[in-house]
PDB file of N, CA and C in Angstrom:
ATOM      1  N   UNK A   7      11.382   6.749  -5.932  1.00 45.00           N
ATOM      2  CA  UNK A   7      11.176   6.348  -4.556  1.00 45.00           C
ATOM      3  C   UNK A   7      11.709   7.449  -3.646  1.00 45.00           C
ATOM      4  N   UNK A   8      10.968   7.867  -2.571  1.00 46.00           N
ATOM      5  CA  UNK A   8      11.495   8.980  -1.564  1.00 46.00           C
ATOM      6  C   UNK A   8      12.847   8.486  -1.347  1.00 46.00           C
ATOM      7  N   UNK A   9      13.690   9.340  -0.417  1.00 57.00           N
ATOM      8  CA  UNK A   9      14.932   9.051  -0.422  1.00 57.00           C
ATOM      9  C   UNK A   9      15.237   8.790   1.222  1.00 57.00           C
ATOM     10  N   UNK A  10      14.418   8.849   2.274  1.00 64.00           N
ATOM     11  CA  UNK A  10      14.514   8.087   3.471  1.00 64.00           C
ATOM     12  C   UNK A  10      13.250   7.330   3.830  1.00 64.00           C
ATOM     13  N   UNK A  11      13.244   6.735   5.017  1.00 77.00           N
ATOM     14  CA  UNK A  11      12.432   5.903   5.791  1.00 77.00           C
ATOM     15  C   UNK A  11      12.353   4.491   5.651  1.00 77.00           C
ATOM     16  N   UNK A  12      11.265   3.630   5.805  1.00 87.00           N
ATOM     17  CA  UNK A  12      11.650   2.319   5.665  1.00 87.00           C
ATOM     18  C   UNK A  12      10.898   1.775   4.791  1.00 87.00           C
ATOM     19  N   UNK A  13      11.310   0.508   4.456  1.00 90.00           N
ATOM     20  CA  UNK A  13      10.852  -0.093   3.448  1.00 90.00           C
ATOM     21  C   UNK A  13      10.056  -1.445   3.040  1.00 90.00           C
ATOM     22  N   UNK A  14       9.388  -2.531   2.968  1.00 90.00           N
ATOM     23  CA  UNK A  14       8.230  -3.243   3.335  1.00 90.00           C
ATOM     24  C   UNK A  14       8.766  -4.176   1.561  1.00 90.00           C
ATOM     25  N   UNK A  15       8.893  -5.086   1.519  1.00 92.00           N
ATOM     26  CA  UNK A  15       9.275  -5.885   0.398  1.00 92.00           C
ATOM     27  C   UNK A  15       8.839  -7.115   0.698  1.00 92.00           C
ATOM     28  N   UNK A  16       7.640  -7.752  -0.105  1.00 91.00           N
ATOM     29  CA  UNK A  16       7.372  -9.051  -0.415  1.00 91.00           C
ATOM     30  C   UNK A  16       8.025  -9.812  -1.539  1.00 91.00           C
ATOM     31  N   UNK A  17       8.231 -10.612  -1.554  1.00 88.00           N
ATOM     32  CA  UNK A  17       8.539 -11.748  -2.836  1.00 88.00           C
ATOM     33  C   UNK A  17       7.864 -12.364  -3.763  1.00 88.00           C
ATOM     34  N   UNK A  18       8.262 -13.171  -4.521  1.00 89.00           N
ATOM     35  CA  UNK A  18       7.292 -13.333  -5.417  1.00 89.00           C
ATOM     36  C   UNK A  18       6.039 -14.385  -5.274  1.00 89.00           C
ATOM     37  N   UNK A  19       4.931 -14.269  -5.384  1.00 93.00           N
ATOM     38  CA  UNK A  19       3.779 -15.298  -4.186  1.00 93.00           C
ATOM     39  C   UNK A  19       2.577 -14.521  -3.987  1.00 93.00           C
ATOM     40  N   UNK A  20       1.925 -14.682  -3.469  1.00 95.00           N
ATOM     41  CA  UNK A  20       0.631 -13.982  -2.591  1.00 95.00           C
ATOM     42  C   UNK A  20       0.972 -13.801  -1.511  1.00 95.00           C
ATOM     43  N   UNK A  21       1.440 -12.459  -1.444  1.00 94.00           N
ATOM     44  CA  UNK A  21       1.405 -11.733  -0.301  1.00 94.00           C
ATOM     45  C   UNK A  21       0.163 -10.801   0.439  1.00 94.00           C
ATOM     46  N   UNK A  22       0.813 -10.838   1.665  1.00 94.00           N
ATOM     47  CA  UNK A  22      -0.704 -10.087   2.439  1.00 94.00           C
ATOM     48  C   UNK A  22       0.473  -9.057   3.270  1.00 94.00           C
ATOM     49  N   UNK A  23       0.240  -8.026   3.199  1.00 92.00           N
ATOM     50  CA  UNK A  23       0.202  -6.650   4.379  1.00 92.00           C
ATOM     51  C   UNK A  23      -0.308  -6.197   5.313  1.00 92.00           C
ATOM     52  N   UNK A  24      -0.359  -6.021   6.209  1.00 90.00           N
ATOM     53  CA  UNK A  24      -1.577  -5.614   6.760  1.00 90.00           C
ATOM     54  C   UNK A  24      -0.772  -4.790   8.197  1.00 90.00           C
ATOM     55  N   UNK A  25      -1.003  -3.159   8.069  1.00 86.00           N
ATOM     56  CA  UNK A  25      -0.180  -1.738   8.182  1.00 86.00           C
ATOM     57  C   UNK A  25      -1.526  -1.524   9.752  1.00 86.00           C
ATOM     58  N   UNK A  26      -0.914  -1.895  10.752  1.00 81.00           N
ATOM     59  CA  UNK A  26      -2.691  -1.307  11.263  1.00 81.00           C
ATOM     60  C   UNK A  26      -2.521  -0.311  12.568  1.00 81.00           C
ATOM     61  N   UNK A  27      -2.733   0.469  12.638  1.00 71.00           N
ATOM     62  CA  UNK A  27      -2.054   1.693  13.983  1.00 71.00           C
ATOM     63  C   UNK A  27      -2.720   3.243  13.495  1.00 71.00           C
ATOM     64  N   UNK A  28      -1.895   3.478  13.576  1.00 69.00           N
ATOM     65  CA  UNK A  28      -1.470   5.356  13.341  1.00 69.00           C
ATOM     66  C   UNK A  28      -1.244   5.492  11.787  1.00 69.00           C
ATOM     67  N   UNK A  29      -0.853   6.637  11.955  1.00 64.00           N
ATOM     68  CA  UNK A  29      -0.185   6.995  10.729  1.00 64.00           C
ATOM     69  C   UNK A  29       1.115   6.210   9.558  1.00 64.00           C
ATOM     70  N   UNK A  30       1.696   6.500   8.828  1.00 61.00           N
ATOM     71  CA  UNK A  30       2.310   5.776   8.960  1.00 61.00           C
ATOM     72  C   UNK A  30       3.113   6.498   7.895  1.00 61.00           C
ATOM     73  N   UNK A  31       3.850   8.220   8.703  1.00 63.00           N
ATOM     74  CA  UNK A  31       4.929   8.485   7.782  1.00 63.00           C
ATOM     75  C   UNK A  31       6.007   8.425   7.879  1.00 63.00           C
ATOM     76  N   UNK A  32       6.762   7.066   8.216  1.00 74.00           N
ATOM     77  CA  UNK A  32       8.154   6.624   8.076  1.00 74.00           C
ATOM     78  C   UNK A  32       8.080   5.989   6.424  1.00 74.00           C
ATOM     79  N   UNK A  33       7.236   4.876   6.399  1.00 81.00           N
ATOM     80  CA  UNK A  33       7.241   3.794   5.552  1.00 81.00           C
ATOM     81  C   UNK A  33       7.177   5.122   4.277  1.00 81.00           C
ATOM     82  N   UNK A  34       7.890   4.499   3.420  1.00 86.00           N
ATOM     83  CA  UNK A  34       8.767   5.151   2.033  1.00 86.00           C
ATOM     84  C   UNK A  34       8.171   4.443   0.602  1.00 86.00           C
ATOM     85  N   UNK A  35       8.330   2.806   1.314  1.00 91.00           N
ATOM     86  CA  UNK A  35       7.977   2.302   0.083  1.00 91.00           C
ATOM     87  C   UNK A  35       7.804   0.750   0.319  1.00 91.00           C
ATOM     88  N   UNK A  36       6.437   0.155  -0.126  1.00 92.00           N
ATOM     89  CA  UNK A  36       6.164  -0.771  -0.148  1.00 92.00           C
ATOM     90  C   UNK A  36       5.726  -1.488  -1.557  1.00 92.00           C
ATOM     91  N   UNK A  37       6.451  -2.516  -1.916  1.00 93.00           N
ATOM     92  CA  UNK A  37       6.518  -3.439  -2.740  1.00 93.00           C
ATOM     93  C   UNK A  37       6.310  -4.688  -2.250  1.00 93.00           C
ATOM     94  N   UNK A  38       5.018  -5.560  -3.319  1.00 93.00           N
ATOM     95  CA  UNK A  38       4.835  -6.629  -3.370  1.00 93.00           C
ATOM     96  C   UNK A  38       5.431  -7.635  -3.613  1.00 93.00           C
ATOM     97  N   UNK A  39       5.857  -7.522  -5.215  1.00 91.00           N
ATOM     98  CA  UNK A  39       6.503  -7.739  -5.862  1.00 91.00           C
ATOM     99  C   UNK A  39       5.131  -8.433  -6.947  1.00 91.00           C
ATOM    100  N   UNK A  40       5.271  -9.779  -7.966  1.00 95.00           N
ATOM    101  CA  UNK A  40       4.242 -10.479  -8.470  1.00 95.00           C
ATOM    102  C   UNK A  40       3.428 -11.536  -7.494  1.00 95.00           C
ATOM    103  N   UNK A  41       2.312 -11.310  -7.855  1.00 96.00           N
ATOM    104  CA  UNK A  41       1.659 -12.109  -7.462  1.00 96.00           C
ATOM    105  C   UNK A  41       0.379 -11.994  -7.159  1.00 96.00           C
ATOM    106  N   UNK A  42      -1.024 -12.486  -6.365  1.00 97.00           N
ATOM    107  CA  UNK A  42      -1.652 -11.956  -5.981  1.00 97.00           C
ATOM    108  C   UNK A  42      -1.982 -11.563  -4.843  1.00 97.00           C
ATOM    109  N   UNK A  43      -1.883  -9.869  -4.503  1.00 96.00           N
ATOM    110  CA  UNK A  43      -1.232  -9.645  -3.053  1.00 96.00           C
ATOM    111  C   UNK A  43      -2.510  -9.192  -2.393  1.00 96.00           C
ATOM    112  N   UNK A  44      -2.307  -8.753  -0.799  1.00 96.00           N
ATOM    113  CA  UNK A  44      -3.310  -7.844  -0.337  1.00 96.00           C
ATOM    114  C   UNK A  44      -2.463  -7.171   0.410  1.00 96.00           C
ATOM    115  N   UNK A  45      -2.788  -5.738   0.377  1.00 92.00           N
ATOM    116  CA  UNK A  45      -1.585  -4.747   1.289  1.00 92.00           C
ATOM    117  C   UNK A  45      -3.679  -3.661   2.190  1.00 92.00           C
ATOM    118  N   UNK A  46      -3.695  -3.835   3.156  1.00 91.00           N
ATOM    119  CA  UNK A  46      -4.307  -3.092   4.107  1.00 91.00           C
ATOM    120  C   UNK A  46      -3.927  -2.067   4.703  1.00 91.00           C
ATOM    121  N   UNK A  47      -4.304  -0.820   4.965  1.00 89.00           N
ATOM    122  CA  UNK A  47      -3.392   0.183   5.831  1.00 89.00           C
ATOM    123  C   UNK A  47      -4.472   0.552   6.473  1.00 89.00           C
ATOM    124  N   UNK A  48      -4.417   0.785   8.023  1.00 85.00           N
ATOM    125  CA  UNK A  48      -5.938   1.187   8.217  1.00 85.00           C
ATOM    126  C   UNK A  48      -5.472   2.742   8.620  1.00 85.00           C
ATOM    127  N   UNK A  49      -4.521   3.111   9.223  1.00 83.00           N
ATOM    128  CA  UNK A  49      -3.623   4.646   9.436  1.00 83.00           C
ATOM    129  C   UNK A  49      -3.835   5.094   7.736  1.00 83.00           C
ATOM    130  N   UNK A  50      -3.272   6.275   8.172  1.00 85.00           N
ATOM    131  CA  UNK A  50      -3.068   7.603   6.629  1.00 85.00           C
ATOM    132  C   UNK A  50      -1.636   6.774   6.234  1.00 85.00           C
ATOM    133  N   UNK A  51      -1.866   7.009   4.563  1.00 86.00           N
ATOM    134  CA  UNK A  51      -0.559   7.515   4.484  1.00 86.00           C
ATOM    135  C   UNK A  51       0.326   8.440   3.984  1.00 86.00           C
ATOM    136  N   UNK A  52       1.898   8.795   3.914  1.00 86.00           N
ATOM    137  CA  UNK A  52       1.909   9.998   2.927  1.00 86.00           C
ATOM    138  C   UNK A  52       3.479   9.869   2.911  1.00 86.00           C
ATOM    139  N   UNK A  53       3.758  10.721   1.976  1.00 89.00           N
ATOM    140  CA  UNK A  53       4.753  10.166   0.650  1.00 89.00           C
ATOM    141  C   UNK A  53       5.612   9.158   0.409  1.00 89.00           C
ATOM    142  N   UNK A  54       4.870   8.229   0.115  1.00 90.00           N
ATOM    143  CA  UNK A  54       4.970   7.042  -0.170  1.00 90.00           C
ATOM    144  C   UNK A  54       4.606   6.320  -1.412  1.00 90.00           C
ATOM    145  N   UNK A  55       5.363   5.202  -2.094  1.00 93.00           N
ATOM    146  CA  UNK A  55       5.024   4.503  -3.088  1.00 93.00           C
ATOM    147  C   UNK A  55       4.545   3.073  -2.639  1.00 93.00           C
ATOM    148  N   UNK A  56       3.788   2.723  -3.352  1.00 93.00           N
ATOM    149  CA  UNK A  56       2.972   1.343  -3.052  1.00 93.00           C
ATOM    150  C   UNK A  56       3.057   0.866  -4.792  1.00 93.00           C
ATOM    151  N   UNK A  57       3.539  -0.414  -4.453  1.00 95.00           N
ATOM    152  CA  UNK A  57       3.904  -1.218  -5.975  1.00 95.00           C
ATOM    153  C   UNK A  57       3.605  -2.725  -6.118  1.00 95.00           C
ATOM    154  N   UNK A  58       2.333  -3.087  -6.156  1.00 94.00           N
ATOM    155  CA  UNK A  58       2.106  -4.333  -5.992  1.00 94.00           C
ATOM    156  C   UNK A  58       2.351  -5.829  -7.189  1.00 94.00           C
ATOM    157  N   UNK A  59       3.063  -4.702  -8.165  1.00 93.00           N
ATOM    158  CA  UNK A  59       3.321  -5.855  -9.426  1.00 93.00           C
ATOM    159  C   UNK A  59       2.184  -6.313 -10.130  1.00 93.00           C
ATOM    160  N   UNK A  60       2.689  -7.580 -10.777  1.00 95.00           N
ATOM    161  CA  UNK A  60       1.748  -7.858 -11.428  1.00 95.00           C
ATOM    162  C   UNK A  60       1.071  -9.098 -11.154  1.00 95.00           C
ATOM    163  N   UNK A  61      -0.734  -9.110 -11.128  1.00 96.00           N
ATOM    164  CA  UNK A  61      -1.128 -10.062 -10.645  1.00 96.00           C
ATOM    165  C   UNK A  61      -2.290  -9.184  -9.914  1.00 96.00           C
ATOM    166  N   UNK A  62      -3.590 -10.130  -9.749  1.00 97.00           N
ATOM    167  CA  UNK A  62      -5.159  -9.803  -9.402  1.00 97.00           C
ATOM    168  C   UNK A  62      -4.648  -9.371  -7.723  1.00 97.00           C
ATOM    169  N   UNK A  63      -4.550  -7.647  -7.806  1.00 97.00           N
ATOM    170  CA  UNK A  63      -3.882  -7.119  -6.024  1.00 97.00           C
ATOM    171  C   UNK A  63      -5.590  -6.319  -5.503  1.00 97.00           C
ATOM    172  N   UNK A  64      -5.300  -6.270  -4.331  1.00 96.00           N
ATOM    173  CA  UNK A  64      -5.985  -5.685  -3.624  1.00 96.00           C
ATOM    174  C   UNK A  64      -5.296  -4.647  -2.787  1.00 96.00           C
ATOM    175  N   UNK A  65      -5.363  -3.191  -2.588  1.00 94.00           N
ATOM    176  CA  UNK A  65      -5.019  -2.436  -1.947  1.00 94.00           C
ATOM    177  C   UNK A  65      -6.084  -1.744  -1.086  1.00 94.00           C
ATOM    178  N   UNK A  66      -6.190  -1.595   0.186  1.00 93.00           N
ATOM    179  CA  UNK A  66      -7.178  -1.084   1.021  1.00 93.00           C
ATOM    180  C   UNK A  66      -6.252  -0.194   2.037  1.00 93.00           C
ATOM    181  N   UNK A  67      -6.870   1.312   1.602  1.00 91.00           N
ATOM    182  CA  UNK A  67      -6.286   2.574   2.963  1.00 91.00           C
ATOM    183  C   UNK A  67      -7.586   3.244   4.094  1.00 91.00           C
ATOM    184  N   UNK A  68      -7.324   3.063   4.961  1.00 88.00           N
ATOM    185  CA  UNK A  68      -8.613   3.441   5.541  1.00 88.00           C
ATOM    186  C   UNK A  68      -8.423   4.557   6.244  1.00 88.00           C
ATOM    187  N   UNK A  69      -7.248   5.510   5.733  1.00 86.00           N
ATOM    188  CA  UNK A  69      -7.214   6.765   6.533  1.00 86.00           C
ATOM    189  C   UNK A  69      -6.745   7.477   5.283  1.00 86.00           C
ATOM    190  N   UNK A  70      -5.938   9.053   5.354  1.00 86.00           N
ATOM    191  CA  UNK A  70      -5.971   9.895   4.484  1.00 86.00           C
ATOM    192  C   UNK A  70      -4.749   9.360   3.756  1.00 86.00           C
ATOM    193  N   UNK A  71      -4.854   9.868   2.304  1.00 87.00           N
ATOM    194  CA  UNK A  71      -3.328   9.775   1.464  1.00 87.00           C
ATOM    195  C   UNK A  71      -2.884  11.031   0.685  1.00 87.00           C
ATOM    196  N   UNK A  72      -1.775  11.046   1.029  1.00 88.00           N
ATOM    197  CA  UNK A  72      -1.397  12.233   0.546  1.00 88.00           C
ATOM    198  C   UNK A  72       0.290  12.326   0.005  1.00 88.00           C
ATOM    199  N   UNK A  73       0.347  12.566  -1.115  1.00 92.00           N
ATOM    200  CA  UNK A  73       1.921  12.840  -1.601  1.00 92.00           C
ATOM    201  C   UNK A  73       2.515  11.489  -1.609  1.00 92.00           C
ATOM    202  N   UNK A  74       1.359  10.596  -2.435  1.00 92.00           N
ATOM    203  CA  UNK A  74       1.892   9.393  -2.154  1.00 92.00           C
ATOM    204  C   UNK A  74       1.487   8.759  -3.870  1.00 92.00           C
ATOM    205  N   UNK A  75       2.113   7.571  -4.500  1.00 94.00           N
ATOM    206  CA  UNK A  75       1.756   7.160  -5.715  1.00 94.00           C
ATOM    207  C   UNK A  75       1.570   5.511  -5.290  1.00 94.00           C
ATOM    208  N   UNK A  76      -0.020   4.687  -6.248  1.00 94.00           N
ATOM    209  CA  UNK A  76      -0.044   3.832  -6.049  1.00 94.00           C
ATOM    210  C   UNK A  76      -0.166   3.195  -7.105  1.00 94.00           C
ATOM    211  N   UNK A  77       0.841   2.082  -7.493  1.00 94.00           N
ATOM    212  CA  UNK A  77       0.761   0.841  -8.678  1.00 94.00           C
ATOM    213  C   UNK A  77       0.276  -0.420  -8.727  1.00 94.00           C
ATOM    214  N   UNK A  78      -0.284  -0.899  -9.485  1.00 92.00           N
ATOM    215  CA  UNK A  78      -1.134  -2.207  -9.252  1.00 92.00           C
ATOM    216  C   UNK A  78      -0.470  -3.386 -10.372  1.00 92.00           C
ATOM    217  N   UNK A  79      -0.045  -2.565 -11.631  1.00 92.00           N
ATOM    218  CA  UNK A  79       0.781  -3.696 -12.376  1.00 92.00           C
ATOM    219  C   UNK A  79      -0.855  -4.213 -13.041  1.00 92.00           C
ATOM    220  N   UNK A  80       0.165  -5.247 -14.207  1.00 96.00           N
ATOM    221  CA  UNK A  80      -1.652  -5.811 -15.030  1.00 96.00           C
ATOM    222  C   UNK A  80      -2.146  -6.760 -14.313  1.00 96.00           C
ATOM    223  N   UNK A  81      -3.182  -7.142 -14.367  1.00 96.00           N
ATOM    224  CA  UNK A  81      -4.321  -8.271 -13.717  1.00 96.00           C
ATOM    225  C   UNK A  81      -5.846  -7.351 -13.041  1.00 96.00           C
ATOM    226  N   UNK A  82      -6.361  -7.877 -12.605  1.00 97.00           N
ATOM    227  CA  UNK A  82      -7.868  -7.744 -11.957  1.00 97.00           C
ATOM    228  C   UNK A  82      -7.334  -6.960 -10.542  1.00 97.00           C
ATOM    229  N   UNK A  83      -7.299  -5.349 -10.238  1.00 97.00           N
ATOM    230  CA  UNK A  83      -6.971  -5.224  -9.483  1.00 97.00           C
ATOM    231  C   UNK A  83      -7.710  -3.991  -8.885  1.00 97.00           C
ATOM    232  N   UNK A  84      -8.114  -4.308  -7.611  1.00 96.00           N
ATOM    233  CA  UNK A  84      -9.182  -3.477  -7.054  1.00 96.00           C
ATOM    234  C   UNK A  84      -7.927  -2.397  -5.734  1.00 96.00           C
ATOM    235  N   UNK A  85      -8.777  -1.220  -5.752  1.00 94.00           N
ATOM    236  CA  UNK A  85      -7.945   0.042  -4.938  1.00 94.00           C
ATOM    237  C   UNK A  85      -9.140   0.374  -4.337  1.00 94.00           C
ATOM    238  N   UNK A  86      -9.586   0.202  -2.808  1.00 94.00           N
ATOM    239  CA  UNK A  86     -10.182   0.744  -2.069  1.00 94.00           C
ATOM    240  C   UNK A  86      -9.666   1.772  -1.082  1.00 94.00           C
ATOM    241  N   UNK A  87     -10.017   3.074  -1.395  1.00 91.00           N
ATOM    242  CA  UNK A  87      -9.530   4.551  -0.229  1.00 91.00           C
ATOM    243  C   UNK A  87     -10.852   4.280   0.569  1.00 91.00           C
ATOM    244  N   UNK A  88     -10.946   4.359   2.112  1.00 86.00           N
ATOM    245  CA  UNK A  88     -12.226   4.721   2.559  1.00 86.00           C
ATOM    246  C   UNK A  88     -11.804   5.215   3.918  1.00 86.00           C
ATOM    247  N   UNK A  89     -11.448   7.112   3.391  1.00 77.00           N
ATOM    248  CA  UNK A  89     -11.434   7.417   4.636  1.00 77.00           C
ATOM    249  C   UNK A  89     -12.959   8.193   4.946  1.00 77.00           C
ATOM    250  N   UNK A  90     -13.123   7.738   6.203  1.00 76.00           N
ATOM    251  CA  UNK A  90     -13.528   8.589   6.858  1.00 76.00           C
ATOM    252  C   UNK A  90     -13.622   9.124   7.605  1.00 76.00           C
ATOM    253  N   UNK A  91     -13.636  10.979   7.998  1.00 74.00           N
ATOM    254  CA  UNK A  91     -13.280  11.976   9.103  1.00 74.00           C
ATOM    255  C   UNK A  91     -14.028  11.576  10.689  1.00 74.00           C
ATOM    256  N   UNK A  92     -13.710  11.550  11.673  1.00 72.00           N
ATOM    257  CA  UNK A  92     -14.383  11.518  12.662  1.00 72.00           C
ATOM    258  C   UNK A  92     -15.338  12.526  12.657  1.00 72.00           C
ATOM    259  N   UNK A  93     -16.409  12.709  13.494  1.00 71.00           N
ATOM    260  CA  UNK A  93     -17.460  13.790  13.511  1.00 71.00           C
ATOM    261  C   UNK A  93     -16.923  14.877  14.723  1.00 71.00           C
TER     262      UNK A  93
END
């Protein structure tokens, strides 16, 4: 885990995230924990860990990622990146 910024911790359950602005390089590290989660980011992100445990997760980034690692844990678990550049 990086060694500053902040940190985003769900419990154990179906959790939902949902990251929606700018960028977003404070956040360090976000954990689900188990369950079946949804974490959204519609900003970039970058060096950062994303750890959603275990359990059918959904992760959706809708801007750039970079220097960042993402875990899904076992179950049915879908990872949507969809950036796209302005023209």
């Amino acid at each position: 885990m990086p060694e500053s910024g902040s940190s985003i911790e769900g419990g154990e359950g179906d959790d939902t995230i949902i990251m929606s602005g700018n960028d977003y390089s404070n956040v360090r590290s976000v954990s689900t924990g188990d369950g079946d989660d949804k974490g959204v980011v519609t900003g970039s992100v970058y060096d950062a860990d994303i750890d959603t445990g275990t359990g059918d997760d959904v992760i959706q980034i809708g801007g750039r990622i970079h220097n960042s690692n993402i875990s899904t844990g076992e179950g049915k678990n879908i990872t949507i990146l969809d950036y796209r550049p302005k023209p």
